[in-house]
PDB file of C-alpha atoms and ligand atoms in Angstrom:
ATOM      1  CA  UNK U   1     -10.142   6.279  14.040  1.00 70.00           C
ATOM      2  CA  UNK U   2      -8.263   8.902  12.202  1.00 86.00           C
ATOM      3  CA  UNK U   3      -8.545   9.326   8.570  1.00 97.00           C
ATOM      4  CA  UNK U   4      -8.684   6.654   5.626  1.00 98.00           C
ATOM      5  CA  UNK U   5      -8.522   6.494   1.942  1.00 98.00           C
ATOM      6  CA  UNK U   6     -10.332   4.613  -0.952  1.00 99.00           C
ATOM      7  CA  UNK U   7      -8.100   2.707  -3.316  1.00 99.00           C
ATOM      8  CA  UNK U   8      -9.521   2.038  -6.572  1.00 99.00           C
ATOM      9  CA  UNK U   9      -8.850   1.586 -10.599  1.00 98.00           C
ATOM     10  CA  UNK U  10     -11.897   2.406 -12.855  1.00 98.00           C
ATOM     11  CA  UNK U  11     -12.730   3.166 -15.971  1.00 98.00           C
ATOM     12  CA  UNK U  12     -13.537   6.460 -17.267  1.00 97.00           C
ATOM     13  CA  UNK U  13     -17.605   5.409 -16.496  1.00 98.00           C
ATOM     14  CA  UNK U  14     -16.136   4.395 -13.348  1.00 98.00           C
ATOM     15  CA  UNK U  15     -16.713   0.501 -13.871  1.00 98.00           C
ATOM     16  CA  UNK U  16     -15.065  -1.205 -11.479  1.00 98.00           C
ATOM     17  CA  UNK U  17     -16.210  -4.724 -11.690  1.00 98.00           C
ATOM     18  CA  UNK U  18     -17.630  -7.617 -14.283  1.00 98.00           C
ATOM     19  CA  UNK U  19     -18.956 -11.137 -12.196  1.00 97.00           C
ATOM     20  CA  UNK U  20     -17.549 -10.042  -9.016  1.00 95.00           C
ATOM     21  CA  UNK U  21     -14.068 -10.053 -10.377  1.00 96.00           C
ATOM     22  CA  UNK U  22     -11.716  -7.045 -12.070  1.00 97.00           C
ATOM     23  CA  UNK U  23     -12.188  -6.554 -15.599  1.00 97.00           C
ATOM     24  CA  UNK U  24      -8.610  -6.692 -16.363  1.00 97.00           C
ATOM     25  CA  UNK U  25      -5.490  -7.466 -15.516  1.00 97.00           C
ATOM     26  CA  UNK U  26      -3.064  -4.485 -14.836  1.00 98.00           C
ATOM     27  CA  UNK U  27       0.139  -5.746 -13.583  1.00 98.00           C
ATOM     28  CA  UNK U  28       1.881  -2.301 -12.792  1.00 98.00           C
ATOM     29  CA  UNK U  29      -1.421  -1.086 -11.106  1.00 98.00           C
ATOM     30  CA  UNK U  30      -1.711  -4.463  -9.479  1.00 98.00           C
ATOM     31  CA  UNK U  31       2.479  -3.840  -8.151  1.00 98.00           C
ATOM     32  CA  UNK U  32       0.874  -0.242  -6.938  1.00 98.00           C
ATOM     33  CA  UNK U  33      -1.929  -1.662  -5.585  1.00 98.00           C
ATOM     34  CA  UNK U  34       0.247  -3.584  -3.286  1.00 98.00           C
ATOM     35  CA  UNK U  35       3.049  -1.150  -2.583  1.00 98.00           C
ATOM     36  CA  UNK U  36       0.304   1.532  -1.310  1.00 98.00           C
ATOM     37  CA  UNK U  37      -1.639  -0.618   0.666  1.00 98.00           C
ATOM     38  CA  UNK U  38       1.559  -2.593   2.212  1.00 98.00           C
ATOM     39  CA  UNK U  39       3.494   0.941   2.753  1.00 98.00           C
ATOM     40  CA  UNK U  40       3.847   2.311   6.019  1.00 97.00           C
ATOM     41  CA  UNK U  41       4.885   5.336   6.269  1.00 96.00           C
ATOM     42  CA  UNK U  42       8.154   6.503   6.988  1.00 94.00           C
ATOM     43  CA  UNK U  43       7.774   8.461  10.211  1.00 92.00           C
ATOM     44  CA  UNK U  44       5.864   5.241  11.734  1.00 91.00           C
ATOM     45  CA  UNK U  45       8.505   2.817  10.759  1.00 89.00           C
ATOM     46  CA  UNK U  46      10.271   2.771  13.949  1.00 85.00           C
ATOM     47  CA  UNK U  47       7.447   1.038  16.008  1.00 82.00           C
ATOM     48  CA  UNK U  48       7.454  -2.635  15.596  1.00 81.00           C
ATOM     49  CA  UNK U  49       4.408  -4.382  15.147  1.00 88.00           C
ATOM     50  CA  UNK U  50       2.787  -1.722  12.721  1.00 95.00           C
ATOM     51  CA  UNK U  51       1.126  -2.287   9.070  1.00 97.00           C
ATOM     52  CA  UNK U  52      -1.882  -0.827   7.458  1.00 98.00           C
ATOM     53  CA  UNK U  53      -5.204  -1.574   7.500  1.00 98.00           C
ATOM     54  CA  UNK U  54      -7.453  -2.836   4.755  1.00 98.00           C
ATOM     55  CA  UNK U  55     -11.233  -2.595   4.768  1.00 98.00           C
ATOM     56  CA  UNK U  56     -13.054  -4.785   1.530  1.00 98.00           C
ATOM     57  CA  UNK U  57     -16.760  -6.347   1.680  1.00 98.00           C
ATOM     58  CA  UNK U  58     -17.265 -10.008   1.177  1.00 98.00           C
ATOM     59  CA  UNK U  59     -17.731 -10.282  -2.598  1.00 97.00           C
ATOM     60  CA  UNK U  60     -14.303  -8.238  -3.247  1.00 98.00           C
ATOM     61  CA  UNK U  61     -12.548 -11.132  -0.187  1.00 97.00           C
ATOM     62  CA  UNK U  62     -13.889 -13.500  -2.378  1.00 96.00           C
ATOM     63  CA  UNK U  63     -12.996 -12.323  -5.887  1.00 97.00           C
ATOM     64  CA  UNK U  64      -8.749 -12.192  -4.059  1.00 96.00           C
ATOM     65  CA  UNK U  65      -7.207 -15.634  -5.345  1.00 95.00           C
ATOM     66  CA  UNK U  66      -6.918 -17.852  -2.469  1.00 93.00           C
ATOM     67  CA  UNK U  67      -3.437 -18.100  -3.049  1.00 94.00           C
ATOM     68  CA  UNK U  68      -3.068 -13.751  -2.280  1.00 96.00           C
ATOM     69  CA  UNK U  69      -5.974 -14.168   0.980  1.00 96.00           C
ATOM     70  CA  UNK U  70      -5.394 -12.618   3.299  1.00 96.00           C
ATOM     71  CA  UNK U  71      -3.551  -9.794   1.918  1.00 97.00           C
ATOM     72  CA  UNK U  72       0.094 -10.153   3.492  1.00 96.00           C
ATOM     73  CA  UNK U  73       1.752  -7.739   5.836  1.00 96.00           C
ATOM     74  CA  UNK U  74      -1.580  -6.074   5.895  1.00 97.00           C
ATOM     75  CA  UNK U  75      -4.567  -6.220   9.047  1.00 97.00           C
ATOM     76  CA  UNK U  76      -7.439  -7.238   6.980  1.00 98.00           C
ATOM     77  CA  UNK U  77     -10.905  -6.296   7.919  1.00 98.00           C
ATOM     78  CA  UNK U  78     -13.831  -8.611   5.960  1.00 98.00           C
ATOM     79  CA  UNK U  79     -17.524  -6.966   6.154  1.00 98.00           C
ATOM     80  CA  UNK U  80     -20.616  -9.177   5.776  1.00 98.00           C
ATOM     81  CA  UNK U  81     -23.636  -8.844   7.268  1.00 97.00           C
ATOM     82  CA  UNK U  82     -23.647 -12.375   8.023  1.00 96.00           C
ATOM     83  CA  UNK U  83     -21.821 -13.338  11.772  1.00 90.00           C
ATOM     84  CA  UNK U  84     -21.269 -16.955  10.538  1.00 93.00           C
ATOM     85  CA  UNK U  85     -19.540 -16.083   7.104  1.00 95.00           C
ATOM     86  CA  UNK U  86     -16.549 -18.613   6.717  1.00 92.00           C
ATOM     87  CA  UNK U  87     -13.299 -16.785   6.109  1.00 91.00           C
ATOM     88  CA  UNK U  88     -11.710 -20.337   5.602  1.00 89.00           C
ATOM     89  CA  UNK U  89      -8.326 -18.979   7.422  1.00 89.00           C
ATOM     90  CA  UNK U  90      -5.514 -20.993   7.999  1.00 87.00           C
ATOM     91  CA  UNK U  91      -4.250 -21.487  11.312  1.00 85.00           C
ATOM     92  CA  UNK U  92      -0.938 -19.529  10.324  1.00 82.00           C
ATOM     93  CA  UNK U  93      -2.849 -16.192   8.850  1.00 78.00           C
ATOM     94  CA  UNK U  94      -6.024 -16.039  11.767  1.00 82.00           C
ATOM     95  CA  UNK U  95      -4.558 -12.749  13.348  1.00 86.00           C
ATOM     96  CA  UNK U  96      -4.261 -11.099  10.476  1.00 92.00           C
ATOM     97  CA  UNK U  97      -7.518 -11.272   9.557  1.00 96.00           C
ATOM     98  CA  UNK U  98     -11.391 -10.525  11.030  1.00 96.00           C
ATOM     99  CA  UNK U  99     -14.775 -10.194  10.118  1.00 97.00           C
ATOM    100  CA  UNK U 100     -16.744  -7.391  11.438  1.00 98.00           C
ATOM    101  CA  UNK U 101     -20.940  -6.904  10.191  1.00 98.00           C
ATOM    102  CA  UNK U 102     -20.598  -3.466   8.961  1.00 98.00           C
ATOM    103  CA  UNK U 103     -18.146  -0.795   7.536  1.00 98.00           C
ATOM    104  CA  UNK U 104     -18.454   1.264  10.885  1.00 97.00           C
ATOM    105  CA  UNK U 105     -17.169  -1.945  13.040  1.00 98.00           C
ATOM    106  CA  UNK U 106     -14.637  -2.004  10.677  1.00 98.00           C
ATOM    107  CA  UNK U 107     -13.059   1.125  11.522  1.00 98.00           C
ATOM    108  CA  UNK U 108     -13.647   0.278  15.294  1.00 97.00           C
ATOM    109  CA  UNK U 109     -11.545  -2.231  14.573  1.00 97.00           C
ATOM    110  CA  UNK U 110      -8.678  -0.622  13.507  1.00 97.00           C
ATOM    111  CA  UNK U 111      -5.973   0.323  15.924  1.00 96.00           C
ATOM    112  CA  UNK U 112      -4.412   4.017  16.429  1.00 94.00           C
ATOM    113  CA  UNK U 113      -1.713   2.013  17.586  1.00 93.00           C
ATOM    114  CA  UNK U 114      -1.289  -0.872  15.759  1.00 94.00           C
ATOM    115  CA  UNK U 115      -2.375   0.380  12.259  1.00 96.00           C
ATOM    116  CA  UNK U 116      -0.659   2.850  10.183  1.00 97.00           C
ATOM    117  CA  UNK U 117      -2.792   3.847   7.286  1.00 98.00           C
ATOM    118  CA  UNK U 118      -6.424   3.143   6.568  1.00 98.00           C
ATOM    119  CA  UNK U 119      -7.361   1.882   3.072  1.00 98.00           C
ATOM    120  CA  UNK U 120     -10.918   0.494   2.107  1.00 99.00           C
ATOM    121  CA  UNK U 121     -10.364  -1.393  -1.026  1.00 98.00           C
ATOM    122  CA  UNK U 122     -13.844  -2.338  -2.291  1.00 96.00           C
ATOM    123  CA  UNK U 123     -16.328  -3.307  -3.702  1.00 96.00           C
ATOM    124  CA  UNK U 124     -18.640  -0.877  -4.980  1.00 98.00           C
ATOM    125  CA  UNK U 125     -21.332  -1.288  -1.656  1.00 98.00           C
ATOM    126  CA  UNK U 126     -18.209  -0.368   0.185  1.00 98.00           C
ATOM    127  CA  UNK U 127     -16.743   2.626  -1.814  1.00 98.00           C
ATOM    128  CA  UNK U 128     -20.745   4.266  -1.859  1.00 98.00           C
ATOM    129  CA  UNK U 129     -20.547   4.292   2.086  1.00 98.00           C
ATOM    130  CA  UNK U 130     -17.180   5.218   2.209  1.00 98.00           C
ATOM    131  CA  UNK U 131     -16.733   8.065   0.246  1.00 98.00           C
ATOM    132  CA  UNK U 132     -19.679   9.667   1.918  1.00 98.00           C
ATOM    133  CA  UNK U 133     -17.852   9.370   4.990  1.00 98.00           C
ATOM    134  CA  UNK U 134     -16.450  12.551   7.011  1.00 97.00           C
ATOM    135  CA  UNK U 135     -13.053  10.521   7.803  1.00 98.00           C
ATOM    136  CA  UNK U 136     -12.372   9.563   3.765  1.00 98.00           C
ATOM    137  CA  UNK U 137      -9.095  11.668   2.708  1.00 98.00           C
ATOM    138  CA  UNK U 138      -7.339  10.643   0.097  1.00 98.00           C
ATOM    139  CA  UNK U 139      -8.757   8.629  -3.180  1.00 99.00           C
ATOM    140  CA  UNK U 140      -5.931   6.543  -4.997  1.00 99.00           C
ATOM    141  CA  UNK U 141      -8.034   6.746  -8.478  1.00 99.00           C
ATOM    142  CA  UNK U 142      -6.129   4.269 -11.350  1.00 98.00           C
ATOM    143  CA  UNK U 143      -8.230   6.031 -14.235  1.00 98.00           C
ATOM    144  CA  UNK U 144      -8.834   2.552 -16.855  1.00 98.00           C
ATOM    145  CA  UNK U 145      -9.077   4.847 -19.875  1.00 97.00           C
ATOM    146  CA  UNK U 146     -10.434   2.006 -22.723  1.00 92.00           C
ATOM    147  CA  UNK U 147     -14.069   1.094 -22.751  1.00 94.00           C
ATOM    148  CA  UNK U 148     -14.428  -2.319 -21.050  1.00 95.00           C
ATOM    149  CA  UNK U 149     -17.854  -3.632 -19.904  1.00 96.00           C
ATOM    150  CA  UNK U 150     -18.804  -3.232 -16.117  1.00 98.00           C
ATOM    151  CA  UNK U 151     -21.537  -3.978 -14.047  1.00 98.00           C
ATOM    152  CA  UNK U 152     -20.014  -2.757 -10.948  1.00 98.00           C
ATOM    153  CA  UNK U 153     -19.355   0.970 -10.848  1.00 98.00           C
ATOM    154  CA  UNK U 154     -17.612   3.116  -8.272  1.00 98.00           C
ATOM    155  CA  UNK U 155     -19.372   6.515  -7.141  1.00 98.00           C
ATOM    156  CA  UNK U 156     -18.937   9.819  -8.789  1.00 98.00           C
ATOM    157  CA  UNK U 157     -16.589  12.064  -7.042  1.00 98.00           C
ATOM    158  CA  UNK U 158     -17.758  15.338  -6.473  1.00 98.00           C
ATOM    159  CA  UNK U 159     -15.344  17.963  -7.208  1.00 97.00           C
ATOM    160  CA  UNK U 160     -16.278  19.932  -4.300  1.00 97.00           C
ATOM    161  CA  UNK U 161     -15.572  17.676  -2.189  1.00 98.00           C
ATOM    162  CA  UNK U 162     -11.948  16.333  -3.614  1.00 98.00           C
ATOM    163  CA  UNK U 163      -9.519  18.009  -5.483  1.00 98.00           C
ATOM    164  CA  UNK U 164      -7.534  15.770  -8.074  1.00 98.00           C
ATOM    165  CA  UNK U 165      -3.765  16.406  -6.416  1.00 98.00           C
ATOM    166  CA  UNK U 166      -0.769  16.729  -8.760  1.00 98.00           C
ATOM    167  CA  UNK U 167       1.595  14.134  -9.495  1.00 98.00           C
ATOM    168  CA  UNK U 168       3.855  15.250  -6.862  1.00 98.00           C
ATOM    169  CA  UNK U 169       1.046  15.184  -4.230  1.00 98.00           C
ATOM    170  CA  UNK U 170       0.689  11.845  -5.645  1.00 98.00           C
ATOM    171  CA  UNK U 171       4.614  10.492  -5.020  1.00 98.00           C
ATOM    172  CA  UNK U 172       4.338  12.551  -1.677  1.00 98.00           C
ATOM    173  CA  UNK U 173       1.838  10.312  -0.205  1.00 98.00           C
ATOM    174  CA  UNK U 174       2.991   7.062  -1.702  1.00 98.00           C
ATOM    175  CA  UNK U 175       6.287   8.016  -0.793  1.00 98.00           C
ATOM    176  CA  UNK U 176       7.574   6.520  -3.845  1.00 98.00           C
ATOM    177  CA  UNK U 177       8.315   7.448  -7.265  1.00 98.00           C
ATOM    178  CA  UNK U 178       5.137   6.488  -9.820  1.00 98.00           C
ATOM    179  CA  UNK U 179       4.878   6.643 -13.459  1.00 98.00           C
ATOM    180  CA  UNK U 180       3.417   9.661 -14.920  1.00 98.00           C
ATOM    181  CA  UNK U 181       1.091  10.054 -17.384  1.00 98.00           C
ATOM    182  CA  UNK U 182      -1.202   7.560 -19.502  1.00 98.00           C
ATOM    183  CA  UNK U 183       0.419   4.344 -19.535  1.00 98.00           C
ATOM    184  CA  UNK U 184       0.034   1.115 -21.430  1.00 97.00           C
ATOM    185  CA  UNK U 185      -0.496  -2.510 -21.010  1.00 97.00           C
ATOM    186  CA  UNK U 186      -1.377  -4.369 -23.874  1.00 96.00           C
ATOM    187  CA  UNK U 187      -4.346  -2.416 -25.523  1.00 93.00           C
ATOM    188  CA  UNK U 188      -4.947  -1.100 -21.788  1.00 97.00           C
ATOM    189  CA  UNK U 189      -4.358   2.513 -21.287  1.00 98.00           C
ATOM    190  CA  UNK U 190      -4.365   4.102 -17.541  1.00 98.00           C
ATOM    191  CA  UNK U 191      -3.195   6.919 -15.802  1.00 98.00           C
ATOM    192  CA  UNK U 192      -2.575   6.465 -11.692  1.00 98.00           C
ATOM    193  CA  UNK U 193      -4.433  10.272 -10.128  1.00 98.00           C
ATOM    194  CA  UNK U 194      -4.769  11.134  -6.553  1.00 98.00           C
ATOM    195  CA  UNK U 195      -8.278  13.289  -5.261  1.00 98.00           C
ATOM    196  CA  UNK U 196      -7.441  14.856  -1.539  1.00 98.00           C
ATOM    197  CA  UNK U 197     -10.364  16.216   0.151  1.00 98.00           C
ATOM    198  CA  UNK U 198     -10.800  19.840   0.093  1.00 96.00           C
TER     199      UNK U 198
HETATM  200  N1  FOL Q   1      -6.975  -0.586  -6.639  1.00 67.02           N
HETATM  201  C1  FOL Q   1      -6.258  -0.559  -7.780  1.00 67.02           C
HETATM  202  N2  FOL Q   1      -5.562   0.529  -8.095  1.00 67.02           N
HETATM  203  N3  FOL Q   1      -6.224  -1.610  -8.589  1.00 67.02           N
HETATM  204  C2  FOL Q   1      -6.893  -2.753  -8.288  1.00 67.02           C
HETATM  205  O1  FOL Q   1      -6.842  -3.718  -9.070  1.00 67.02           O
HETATM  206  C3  FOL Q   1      -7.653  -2.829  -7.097  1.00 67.02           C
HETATM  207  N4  FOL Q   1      -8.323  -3.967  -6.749  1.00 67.02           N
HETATM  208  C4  FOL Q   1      -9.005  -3.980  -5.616  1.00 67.02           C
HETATM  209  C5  FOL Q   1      -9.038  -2.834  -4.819  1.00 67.02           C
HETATM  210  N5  FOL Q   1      -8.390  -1.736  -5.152  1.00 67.02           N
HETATM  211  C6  FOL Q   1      -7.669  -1.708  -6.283  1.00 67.02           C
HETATM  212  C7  FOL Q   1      -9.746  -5.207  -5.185  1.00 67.02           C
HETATM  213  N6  FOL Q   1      -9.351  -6.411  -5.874  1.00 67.02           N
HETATM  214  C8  FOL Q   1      -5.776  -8.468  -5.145  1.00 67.02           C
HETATM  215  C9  FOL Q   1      -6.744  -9.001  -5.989  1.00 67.02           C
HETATM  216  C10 FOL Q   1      -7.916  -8.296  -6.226  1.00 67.02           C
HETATM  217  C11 FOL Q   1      -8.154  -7.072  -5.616  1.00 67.02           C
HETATM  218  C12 FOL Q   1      -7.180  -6.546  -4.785  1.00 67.02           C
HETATM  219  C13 FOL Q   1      -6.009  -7.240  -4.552  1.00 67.02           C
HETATM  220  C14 FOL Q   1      -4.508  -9.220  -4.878  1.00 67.02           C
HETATM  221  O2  FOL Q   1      -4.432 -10.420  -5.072  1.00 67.02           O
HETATM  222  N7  FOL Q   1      -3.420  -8.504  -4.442  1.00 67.02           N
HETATM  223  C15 FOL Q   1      -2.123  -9.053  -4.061  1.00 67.02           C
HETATM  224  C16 FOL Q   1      -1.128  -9.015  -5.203  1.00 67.02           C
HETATM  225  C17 FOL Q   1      -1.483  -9.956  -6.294  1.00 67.02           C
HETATM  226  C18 FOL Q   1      -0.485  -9.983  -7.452  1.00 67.02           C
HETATM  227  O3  FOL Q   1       0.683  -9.612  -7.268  1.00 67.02           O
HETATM  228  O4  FOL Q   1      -0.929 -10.371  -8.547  1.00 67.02           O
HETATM  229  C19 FOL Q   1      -1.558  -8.169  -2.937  1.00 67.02           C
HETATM  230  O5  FOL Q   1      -0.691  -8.668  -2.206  1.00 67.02           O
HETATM  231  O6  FOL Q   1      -1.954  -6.995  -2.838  1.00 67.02           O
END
């Protein structure tokens, strides 16, 4: 596998999670969210048959609605330890979808060939492996910046290791244009940042 990149929106503690669901509801990050992951980039377009790849653990599957699951015009890779885990497919989405027992099948899994960009999405027993990892770019960081009660957190990032990229670097590697600065929903404020490894 080449390289990948965590996508994530946390608070300024880093809380990520409350109940094994979001703690909010961002539309615009959820719009980015999708965009990111879905995007492929421009100099693979050409081939046929390519998307992106998303990596998430079984709790974060569980907390997508049904309705979203799988995640569309994406390859999605489910971790659980458990073999027998019951992705309750329907017929029509089975290929786009499989489970793997570990975050390292996972990226055997994926597919120079068939899969564009890398992106593990969660939870927070996926992001601690992951950003350890030797192949982990890019971090896609929506900073939350109200106080809102976690009990999930995502891992510190250690500024030796990643660099937070300016805004451009940011609209570079989305290859789209993204709001910049703090920005506000309701009584939410968030900012969307970009780490690259050094
Ligand atoms: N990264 C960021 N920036 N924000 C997030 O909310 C986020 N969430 C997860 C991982 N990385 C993130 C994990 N949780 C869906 C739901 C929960 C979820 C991730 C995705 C989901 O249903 N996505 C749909 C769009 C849904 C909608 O439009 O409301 C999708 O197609 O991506």
């Amino acid at each position: 596998m080449t390289q990948f990149a965590l996508i994530v929106a946390a608070t300024e503690e880093l809380g990520i999670g409350l109940l094994s669901n979001l703690p909010w509801r961002i539309p615009k990050d959820m719009a980015f969210f999708k965009h990111v992951t879905s995007h492929v980039p421009k100099a693979l377009q050409q081939q046929s048959n390519v998307q992106n790849a998303v990596i998430m653990g079984r709790v974060t599957w569980e907390s997508i609605p049904p309705k979203f699951r799988p995640l569309d015009k994406r390859y999605n890779i489910v971790v659980s330890r458990n073999p027998t885990y019951d992705l309750l497919l329907a017929d029509a989405t089975q290929q786009s979808t499989i489970l793997v027992d570990s975050l390292e099948s996972a990226f055997k899994a994926v597919d120079p060939a068939r899969h564009a960009r890398v992106f593990v999405i969660g939870g927070a027993q996926m992001y601690n492996l992951a950003i350890q990892h030797a192949k982990c770019s890019h971090i896609l960081l929506t900073r939350v910046k109200s106080k809102m009660d976690c009990d999930t957190f995502f891992p510190a990032i250690d500024d030796k290791t990643f660099r937070l990229a300016s805004h451009q670097e940011l609209e570079d590697y989305v290859e789209q244009q993204v709001l910049e600065g703090v920005q506000k929903h309701k009584e939410l404020e968030y900012e969307f940042t970009l780490y690259i490894k050094q």
